[in-house]
Amino acid sequence: MQAAADVCQRPSTSMKKLLIDADTGVDDAQAIMVALAAPDVEILGITCCYGNTPLENVLKNTLRVLKVCNRLDIPVYRGCSQPLLARKRHASDFHGQDGMGDVPDPDAPGLELLQKRRGVPAMVKIVNQNPGEVTLVATAPLTNLAVAVQLDPSFPEKLKALYIMGGNTDSRGNTTMCGEFNFVADPEAAHIVLNRYTCPTYIATWEFSCRNSLPWSFCETWLSQNTTKAAFMKEITSLSMKKQQSAEYQKEITAGKGFNSCDTYAMAAAVDDALITESEEVSSASFKIQSVESLKQLLVLLLQVAVTVELEGLYTRGMMVLDYMELLNKKHKATIMKKVDLERFKQMLMDALK
Amino acid sequence: MQAAADVCQRPSTSMKKLLIDADTGVDDAQAIMVALAAPDVEILGITCCYGNTPLENVLKNTLRVLKVCNRLDIPVYRGCSQPLLARKRHASDFHGQDGMGDVPDPDAPGLELLQKRRGVPAMVKIVNQNPGEVTLVATAPLTNLAVAVQLDPSFPEKLKALYIMGGNTDSRGNTTMCGEFNFVADPEAAHIVLNRYTCPTYIATWEFSCRNSLPWSFCETWLSQNTTKAAFMKEITSLSMKKQQSAEYQKEITAGKGFNSCDTYAMAAAVDDALITESEEVSSASFKIQSVESLKQLLVLLLQVAVTVELEGLYTRGMMVLDYMELLNKKHKATIMKKVDLERFKQMLMDALK
Amino acid sequence: MQAAADVCQRPSTSMKKLLIDADTGVDDAQAIMVALAAPDVEILGITCCYGNTPLENVLKNTLRVLKVCNRLDIPVYRGCSQPLLARKRHASDFHGQDGMGDVPDPDAPGLELLQKRRGVPAMVKIVNQNPGEVTLVATAPLTNLAVAVQLDPSFPEKLKALYIMGGNTDSRGNTTMCGEFNFVADPEAAHIVLNRYTCPTYIATWEFSCRNSLPWSFCETWLSQNTTKAAFMKEITSLSMKKQQSAEYQKEITAGKGFNSCDTYAMAAAVDDALITESEEVSSASFKIQSVESLKQLLVLLLQVAVTVELEGLYTRGMMVLDYMELLNKKHKATIMKKVDLERFKQMLMDALK
Amino acid sequence: MQAAADVCQRPSTSMKKLLIDADTGVDDAQAIMVALAAPDVEILGITCCYGNTPLENVLKNTLRVLKVCNRLDIPVYRGCSQPLLARKRHASDFHGQDGMGDVPDPDAPGLELLQKRRGVPAMVKIVNQNPGEVTLVATAPLTNLAVAVQLDPSFPEKLKALYIMGGNTDSRGNTTMCGEFNFVADPEAAHIVLNRYTCPTYIATWEFSCRNSLPWSFCETWLSQNTTKAAFMKEITSLSMKKQQSAEYQKEITAGKGFNSCDTYAMAAAVDDALITESEEVSSASFKIQSVESLKQLLVLLLQVAVTVELEGLYTRGMMVLDYMELLNKKHKATIMKKVDLERFKQMLMDALK
């Protein structure tokens, strides 16, 4: 079966090479399945990081997702099991005790399928073997990426691009008063990545994902597809959907109510990033507005600005900081996603469960 | 002349008693003149604070404004000359070296007109003499207010209401990356006030004022009125208007371009606060939305939320923090202004120069 | 009786004028009684501050001490009831629930004996009436002093000298890991005082008092004097002596075991400060060593260095910082007490209970 | 030649296995040479870290030291070139532009002699191959150690012991007001190591080394030995000796004047650690005092206490914090060195140049 998979998925020069760094909970699973469904994408590996759930769960969950998609040929690596300095925190109330909705699979693949090489050296090796070609999509706390740049300071410049789910634009936190989960889980790592990764960097923030949430009616349609993948997704998503509809959760969101698959925005933008090269360049420090009409592409309105992370605040530790006033004098700007073509995004989600 | 003023301005029980704490630069002058023009307002005193310009300038500027308005009967007090802990900073590039556009008046009133009593004890005394009746409008760094509550811990509860110009809602700073001038000028004072002033508190933030800026065309109309006050205003406003139209300033603003008289929003809301009692109460932690149709009143859409100030951040020190998730368990909520009835606001400005 | 007191205590030009700022617990009581017993000292007033115990207790305790000493003529003022920003903390486990050993006096004087003027304006007024002549002894959190300099920025320069009990030299805390009680109780106030009080400043730190503690045998002798004052002292000291001899307390102390009347060191040095003018000046940044042979005077070995207070640290907030390397470029140096003539010190304590 | 070295240095079970992590400047060179001269020590490798001088210099300097000692058989690895988060800082004023006294060797060995494996994975591999047997001596910023525990969380527990040169006991800094160079150079790394390395940990702090400095007369004797090694040491030490005797440097030291080879104290204690097993256990939170009379061993008086690192302070960032009051409830205590048998220490230094 893997051989067959190899045949139909054989990488070509035109394929987009993705390296995924995930803390596989529910939305990471959704994001990975969107990537797996993309026709022109080759996934070079998935490095796992603690995050939504402890590392051991993340490893198991990642293998479960790959099994459902019949893609256990993709190498999975054991990355960091804890943040650099922050106290460990998980999101079990949202993702479940096992990080994936507490619907265990008795036939889940075992951890003996993991690669022997550790996650961070694997990231370094994969990128060194494909210099300038790898798009790294990070949907977890950024610990693995922070350690990678210590191992190999030239790692960031060898990446083609970096897509991150994490951070805030408007000081609207979902974990602390002003902090988003992935950044708060390891603020030092987020700081290292935003300051030392000088490759093109695209950030899907918490507020961005809130403002682009999908109607619950779509969710029903999505999960009622008659496929194994849809059945799996329906199972693992059930708990977090209930949570998203709770009163408590409403306090976290900044706007709109609906289904918010945070990590999938970053992944979808990485899979479909051609549009970003079409973006209109405008003067620095003002908005970089893109109006992409292509029906086939994600519509993203973008903002380019230097960013960093607050490390010291009592309320703001882990908050992403945007330097609109250019006080940091940083040359490297990140692209902050603003809007998404929801129809296109829905289609990518639909395809992921086919 | 003062006697005459006393006659026509004699306070009655129906008059709104204002105590103004200002760092009189250009927009404080505009705010004070709006209050002076309001028919049902009695100004019990103006306490001065360093801020836009050093205290000596603030004292002079305040007296100049009162002189132009023929209201030197209003007592002016010398308050704090420096922040509790922050290094002193002023806004001379915006307000001019003298804090009021660098157009000196050779006949400006002298500081011998100041009251002998110091500003902070004066605040305490005035409020103790009018318990439950005084609305305090603070358009400066909040140092005087912070010291007042140390002198008399019951000071805040004796206020009728507190209106503040300062702080941010969306981490968009105008002085530091995430910090607004009045809060950054004395973050500790802002923290003390937001946490110990348990009276009804209304905040006009930086982003709010940006989003409600006025068209430059209005500004021209406003300043071309044929009155002494308009001539004075035109003179002192010239420098800061040029600044507001500069490229550099555009980096600070969050939205909209135009004339932004920050302090005047707080003052106008204080002068016209009847509407606030009409506001619709909605469930805590969600928006408190007011839809006020009265043609005669300011339309303000409001948000109520517990607030505090970040003191420790490298980038976020002085940033106002909004506790949407109710993690602070604070009973006291502040009312965060969202929108303004621009037509009503323009009329108040027009009247101020008549 | 007060008249008689006035006669024998009539201030003369040769008398040292003290203003005492205290949070009267047990050691403050000891310190005040040392000052009262000094023949050439006039106490202009005692301003009270929350600290060892809440302000209401401090006020009562101060009056009780004055009553025992037959000196209710000395004016007592109500100062600040809470720190600028820190959360309120007291030392009830050491000083008792009432702050003075939990041995209530049914005939204690009532708070109607307090002065009407508030503490901080009183400090300012007293010093303005005696410019250059007042030695301020601060044995409490420094909140009153911090507010005073906001009310009157010239207050510090009008002082003759300032004696403080508080802070650390070696990062050895007694309240937090690195912080001493008085400084940790209001770190911002300590910072303000160490940075804005440019008068000659003498600091008796926690480690200094530990290293100069007295043998318990002295304590017995001291308290067994057959006087009303000794009986009072024995009563109020009992609880804290037990605490000082506990295993738990041993973790706090840096050296030596014994009776440590912290506040009294600062007071004794203020009462007997002639010796300090005899001190040998040595090159900056090195130790300023004084060797005073006078049998009648306290022997103090001193260290002069610029000092400030750490405000931000997780473990070090409130810790006094000594700038041996002169990185702050501060002109103003404080004198850090190092050693004390224990025989002389004992005599002062003995005299206090006579 | 390497073969010959292998024969005479063949490791036996009785040999102490050292792994050295160094930022080879002058005192690291001294420390390495002390280890090389020890008869019962096998050096498994030297991992290099930026620090006293940039990483490229550290690599060259390490090879130069090994060449002078005829021990180029020892593997040298390229470790981290920068701290986790702190801005890079070096100590060129003390160690010279090249980190070793600015006396270049035209015949210095080239970097082609370095191992291919990166430093941090090498540390992990070496310790995994010798579990429970390796003593790690860290004389640099602790970045490599911090990254190692992220790569392999079980790395610390597989160490036999860890010896660190770094940190303070008394808030007496040599680089910032309260911070020692190695800890300030990467405070986050120091924090990670003090909190996650649960192996027996011995710390030679800055103040400890100051209090145990050697007389300059010894230094002359030491360097005047008629050997190649002594000639090399005399050359590279010249600049830093002049610096140590300057007025500026006196501000940094806490006590005593003389020759202070900081890193060598940690190394000497590691080489000669048998004495530590003889130490007298005393009650927690009090000093653990060792009195070792053995003529053959280093006399060290030790203090055991939980330690951590302040990360947030303005003045205290990077300061080591000692938890005498046991507020952290940490089970793991470090052993803080207090005194050294200076005669024994001198002999080790003498032997190092023979």
Coordinates of N, CA and C in Angstrom, one line a residue, chain C residues 232-347:
Chain C
F232 N 6.5 47.1 80.4 CA 5.8 47.2 79.1 C 6.6 46.5 78.0
M233 N 7.8 46.8 77.9 CA 8.7 46.2 76.8 C 8.7 44.7 76.9
K234 N 8.8 44.2 78.2 CA 8.8 42.7 78.3 C 7.5 42.1 77.8
E235 N 6.4 42.7 78.1 CA 5.1 42.2 77.6 C 5.1 42.2 76.1
I236 N 5.4 43.3 75.5 CA 5.1 43.4 74.0 C 6.2 42.6 73.2
T237 N 7.3 42.4 73.9 CA 8.4 41.7 73.2 C 8.3 40.2 73.2
S238 N 7.6 39.7 74.1 CA 7.6 38.2 74.4 C 7.3 37.4 73.2
L239 N 6.3 37.8 72.4 CA 5.9 37.0 71.2 C 7.0 37.0 70.2
S240 N 7.5 38.1 69.9 CA 8.5 38.2 68.8 C 9.9 37.6 69.2
M241 N 10.1 37.5 70.5 CA 11.3 36.9 71.0 C 11.2 35.4 70.8
K242 N 10.0 34.8 71.1 CA 9.8 33.4 70.8 C 10.0 33.1 69.3
K243 N 9.4 34.0 68.5 CA 9.5 33.8 67.1 C 11.0 33.9 66.6
Q244 N 11.8 34.8 67.2 CA 13.2 34.9 66.8 C 14.0 33.7 67.1
Q245 N 13.5 33.0 68.1 CA 14.3 31.8 68.5 C 13.8 30.5 67.9
S246 N 12.8 30.7 67.0 CA 12.3 29.5 66.3 C 13.2 29.0 65.1
A247 N 13.0 27.8 64.8 CA 13.8 27.2 63.7 C 13.4 27.9 62.3
E248 N 12.2 28.2 62.2 CA 11.7 28.9 60.9 C 12.5 30.2 60.7
Y249 N 12.6 30.9 61.8 CA 13.2 32.3 61.7 C 14.7 32.1 61.3
Q250 N 15.3 31.0 61.7 CA 16.7 30.9 61.5 C 17.0 30.9 60.0
K251 N 16.1 30.5 59.2 CA 16.3 30.5 57.8 C 16.4 31.9 57.2
E252 N 15.9 32.9 57.9 CA 15.9 34.2 57.4 C 17.2 34.9 57.7
I253 N 17.8 34.6 58.8 CA 18.9 35.4 59.2 C 20.2 35.0 58.5
T254 N 21.1 35.9 58.4 CA 22.3 35.7 57.6 C 23.5 35.2 58.4
A255 N 23.4 35.6 59.6 CA 24.6 35.3 60.5 C 24.2 35.6 61.9
G256 N 24.9 34.9 62.8 CA 24.7 35.2 64.2 C 23.3 34.9 64.6
K257 N 23.1 34.5 65.8 CA 21.8 34.3 66.4 C 21.7 35.3 67.6
G258 N 20.5 35.7 67.8 CA 20.4 36.6 69.0 C 19.2 37.6 68.8
F259 N 19.2 38.6 69.6 CA 18.1 39.6 69.6 C 18.5 40.7 68.6
N260 N 17.5 40.8 67.7 CA 17.8 41.7 66.6 C 16.6 42.8 66.5
S261 N 16.9 43.9 67.1 CA 15.9 45.0 67.1 C 16.2 45.9 65.9
C262 N 15.8 45.4 64.7 CA 16.2 46.1 63.4 C 16.1 47.6 63.4
D263 N 14.9 48.1 63.7 CA 14.6 49.5 63.5 C 15.5 50.3 64.5
T264 N 15.9 49.8 65.6 CA 16.6 50.5 66.6 C 18.0 50.9 66.1
Y265 N 18.6 50.1 65.2 CA 19.9 50.5 64.7 C 19.8 51.8 63.9
A266 N 18.8 51.9 63.0 CA 18.6 53.2 62.3 C 18.4 54.4 63.2
M267 N 17.5 54.1 64.2 CA 17.2 55.2 65.2 C 18.5 55.6 66.0
A268 N 19.2 54.6 66.5 CA 20.4 54.9 67.3 C 21.4 55.7 66.5
A269 N 21.6 55.3 65.2 CA 22.6 56.0 64.4 C 22.1 57.4 64.2
A270 N 20.8 57.7 64.1 CA 20.3 59.0 63.9 C 20.5 59.9 65.1
V271 N 20.2 59.2 66.2 CA 20.4 59.9 67.5 C 21.8 60.3 67.8
D272 N 22.7 59.5 67.3 CA 24.1 59.6 67.7 C 25.0 59.8 66.4
D273 N 24.5 60.6 65.5 CA 25.2 60.7 64.2 C 26.4 61.6 64.2
A274 N 26.8 62.2 65.3 CA 27.9 63.1 65.2 C 29.1 62.3 64.7
L275 N 29.2 61.1 65.0 CA 30.4 60.3 64.6 C 30.5 60.2 63.1
I276 N 29.4 60.3 62.4 CA 29.4 60.2 61.0 C 30.2 61.3 60.3
T277 N 30.1 62.4 60.9 CA 30.9 63.6 60.3 C 32.4 63.3 60.5
E278 N 32.7 62.4 61.4 CA 34.2 62.1 61.6 C 34.7 61.1 60.7
S279 N 33.8 60.6 59.9 CA 34.2 59.4 59.1 C 35.3 59.8 58.1
E280 N 36.1 58.8 57.8 CA 37.2 59.0 56.9 C 36.7 58.9 55.4
E281 N 36.9 59.9 54.6 CA 36.5 59.8 53.2 C 37.6 59.0 52.5
V282 N 37.1 58.0 51.8 CA 38.1 57.2 50.9 C 37.6 57.3 49.5
S283 N 38.4 56.8 48.6 CA 38.1 56.9 47.2 C 36.7 56.3 46.8
S284 N 36.1 56.9 45.9 CA 34.7 56.4 45.6 C 34.8 55.0 45.1
A285 N 33.7 54.3 45.2 CA 33.5 52.9 44.8 C 34.3 51.9 45.7
S286 N 35.1 52.4 46.6 CA 35.7 51.4 47.6 C 35.0 51.7 48.9
F287 N 35.4 51.0 49.9 CA 34.7 51.2 51.2 C 35.2 52.5 51.8
K288 N 34.2 53.1 52.5 CA 34.5 54.3 53.2 C 34.5 53.8 54.7
I289 N 35.7 53.8 55.2 CA 35.8 53.1 56.5 C 36.0 54.2 57.6
Q290 N 35.2 54.1 58.6 CA 35.3 55.0 59.7 C 35.7 54.2 61.0
S291 N 36.6 54.8 61.6 CA 37.1 54.2 62.9 C 36.9 55.2 64.0
V292 N 35.9 55.1 64.7 CA 35.6 56.2 65.7 C 35.9 55.6 67.1
E293 N 36.8 56.3 67.7 CA 37.2 55.7 69.0 C 36.5 56.3 70.2
S294 N 35.8 57.4 69.9 CA 35.1 58.0 71.0 C 34.3 57.0 71.8
L295 N 34.6 57.0 73.1 CA 33.8 56.0 74.0 C 32.4 56.4 74.1
K296 N 32.0 57.6 73.9 CA 30.6 58.0 74.0 C 29.8 57.8 72.8
Q297 N 30.4 57.3 71.7 CA 29.7 57.3 70.5 C 29.6 55.9 69.9
L298 N 28.6 55.8 69.0 CA 28.4 54.6 68.3 C 29.5 54.4 67.3
L299 N 30.1 53.2 67.3 CA 31.1 53.0 66.3 C 30.4 52.3 65.0
V300 N 30.5 53.0 64.0 CA 29.9 52.4 62.8 C 30.9 52.4 61.7
L301 N 31.0 51.3 61.1 CA 31.8 51.2 59.9 C 30.9 51.3 58.7
L302 N 31.3 52.2 57.8 CA 30.3 52.5 56.8 C 30.8 52.2 55.4
L303 N 29.8 52.1 54.5 CA 30.1 51.9 53.1 C 29.3 52.9 52.3
Q304 N 29.9 53.6 51.5 CA 29.1 54.6 50.7 C 29.1 54.1 49.2
V305 N 27.9 54.1 48.7 CA 27.7 53.6 47.4 C 26.3 54.1 46.9
A306 N 26.2 54.2 45.5 CA 24.9 54.5 45.0 C 24.0 53.3 45.1
V307 N 22.8 53.6 45.4 CA 21.8 52.4 45.6 C 20.6 52.7 44.8
T308 N 19.9 51.6 44.5 CA 18.5 51.7 44.0 C 17.8 50.4 44.3
V309 N 16.6 50.3 43.8 CA 15.8 49.1 44.1 C 15.3 48.4 42.9
E310 N 15.4 47.1 42.9 CA 14.9 46.3 41.7 C 13.4 46.3 41.8
L311 N 12.7 46.6 40.7 CA 11.3 46.6 40.8 C 10.7 45.4 40.0
E312 N 11.4 44.9 39.1 CA 10.8 44.0 38.1 C 11.0 42.5 38.4
G313 N 12.0 42.1 39.2 CA 12.4 40.7 39.3 C 11.3 39.8 39.9
L314 N 11.3 38.6 39.4 CA 10.4 37.6 40.0 C 10.8 37.2 41.4
Y315 N 12.1 37.2 41.6 CA 12.7 36.8 42.9 C 13.3 38.0 43.6
T316 N 13.6 39.0 42.9 CA 14.4 40.1 43.4 C 13.6 41.4 43.5
R317 N 12.3 41.4 43.2 CA 11.5 42.6 43.3 C 11.6 43.2 44.8
G318 N 12.0 44.4 44.9 CA 12.2 45.0 46.2 C 13.6 44.9 46.8
M319 N 14.4 44.2 46.2 CA 15.8 44.0 46.7 C 16.6 45.3 46.4
M320 N 17.3 45.8 47.5 CA 18.2 46.9 47.3 C 19.4 46.5 46.4
V321 N 19.7 47.4 45.5 CA 20.8 47.1 44.6 C 21.9 48.1 44.8
L322 N 23.2 47.6 45.0 CA 24.3 48.5 45.3 C 25.2 48.6 44.0
D323 N 25.4 49.8 43.6 CA 26.1 50.0 42.4 C 27.6 50.2 42.6
Y324 N 28.3 49.1 43.0 CA 29.7 49.2 43.2 C 30.5 49.5 42.0
M325 N 30.0 49.1 40.8 CA 30.7 49.3 39.6 C 30.4 50.7 39.0
E326 N 29.6 51.4 39.7 CA 29.2 52.8 39.2 C 28.6 52.8 37.8
L327 N 27.8 51.8 37.5 CA 27.2 51.8 36.2 C 26.0 52.8 36.1
L328 N 25.4 53.2 37.2 CA 24.3 54.1 37.2 C 24.7 55.5 37.0
N329 N 26.0 55.8 37.2 CA 26.5 57.2 37.2 C 25.7 58.1 38.1
K330 N 25.3 57.6 39.2 CA 24.6 58.5 40.2 C 25.5 59.2 41.1
K331 N 25.3 60.5 41.2 CA 26.1 61.3 42.0 C 25.9 61.0 43.5
H332 N 24.6 60.9 43.8 CA 24.2 60.7 45.2 C 24.5 59.3 45.7
K333 N 25.3 59.2 46.7 CA 25.6 57.9 47.4 C 24.9 57.9 48.7
A334 N 24.6 56.7 49.1 CA 24.0 56.5 50.4 C 25.1 55.9 51.3
T335 N 25.0 56.0 52.6 CA 25.9 55.4 53.5 C 25.3 54.2 54.0
I336 N 26.0 53.1 53.8 CA 25.5 51.8 54.2 C 26.2 51.4 55.5
M337 N 25.4 51.2 56.6 CA 26.0 50.9 57.8 C 26.6 49.4 57.8
K338 N 27.7 49.3 58.4 CA 28.4 48.0 58.4 C 28.5 47.4 59.8
K339 N 29.0 48.2 60.8 CA 29.2 47.7 62.1 C 28.8 48.7 63.1
V340 N 28.5 48.2 64.3 CA 28.0 49.1 65.4 C 28.8 48.8 66.6
D341 N 29.0 49.8 67.4 CA 29.6 49.6 68.7 C 28.6 49.0 69.7
L342 N 28.7 47.7 69.9 CA 27.6 47.0 70.6 C 27.4 47.5 72.0
E343 N 28.5 47.9 72.6 CA 28.4 48.3 74.0 C 27.6 49.6 74.1
R344 N 28.0 50.5 73.2 CA 27.2 51.8 73.2 C 25.8 51.5 72.9
F345 N 25.5 50.6 71.9 CA 24.2 50.3 71.5 C 23.4 49.8 72.7
K346 N 24.0 48.9 73.4 CA 23.3 48.3 74.6 C 23.0 49.3 75.6
Q347 N 23.9 50.3 75.8 CA 23.6 51.3 76.8 C 22.4 52.2 76.4

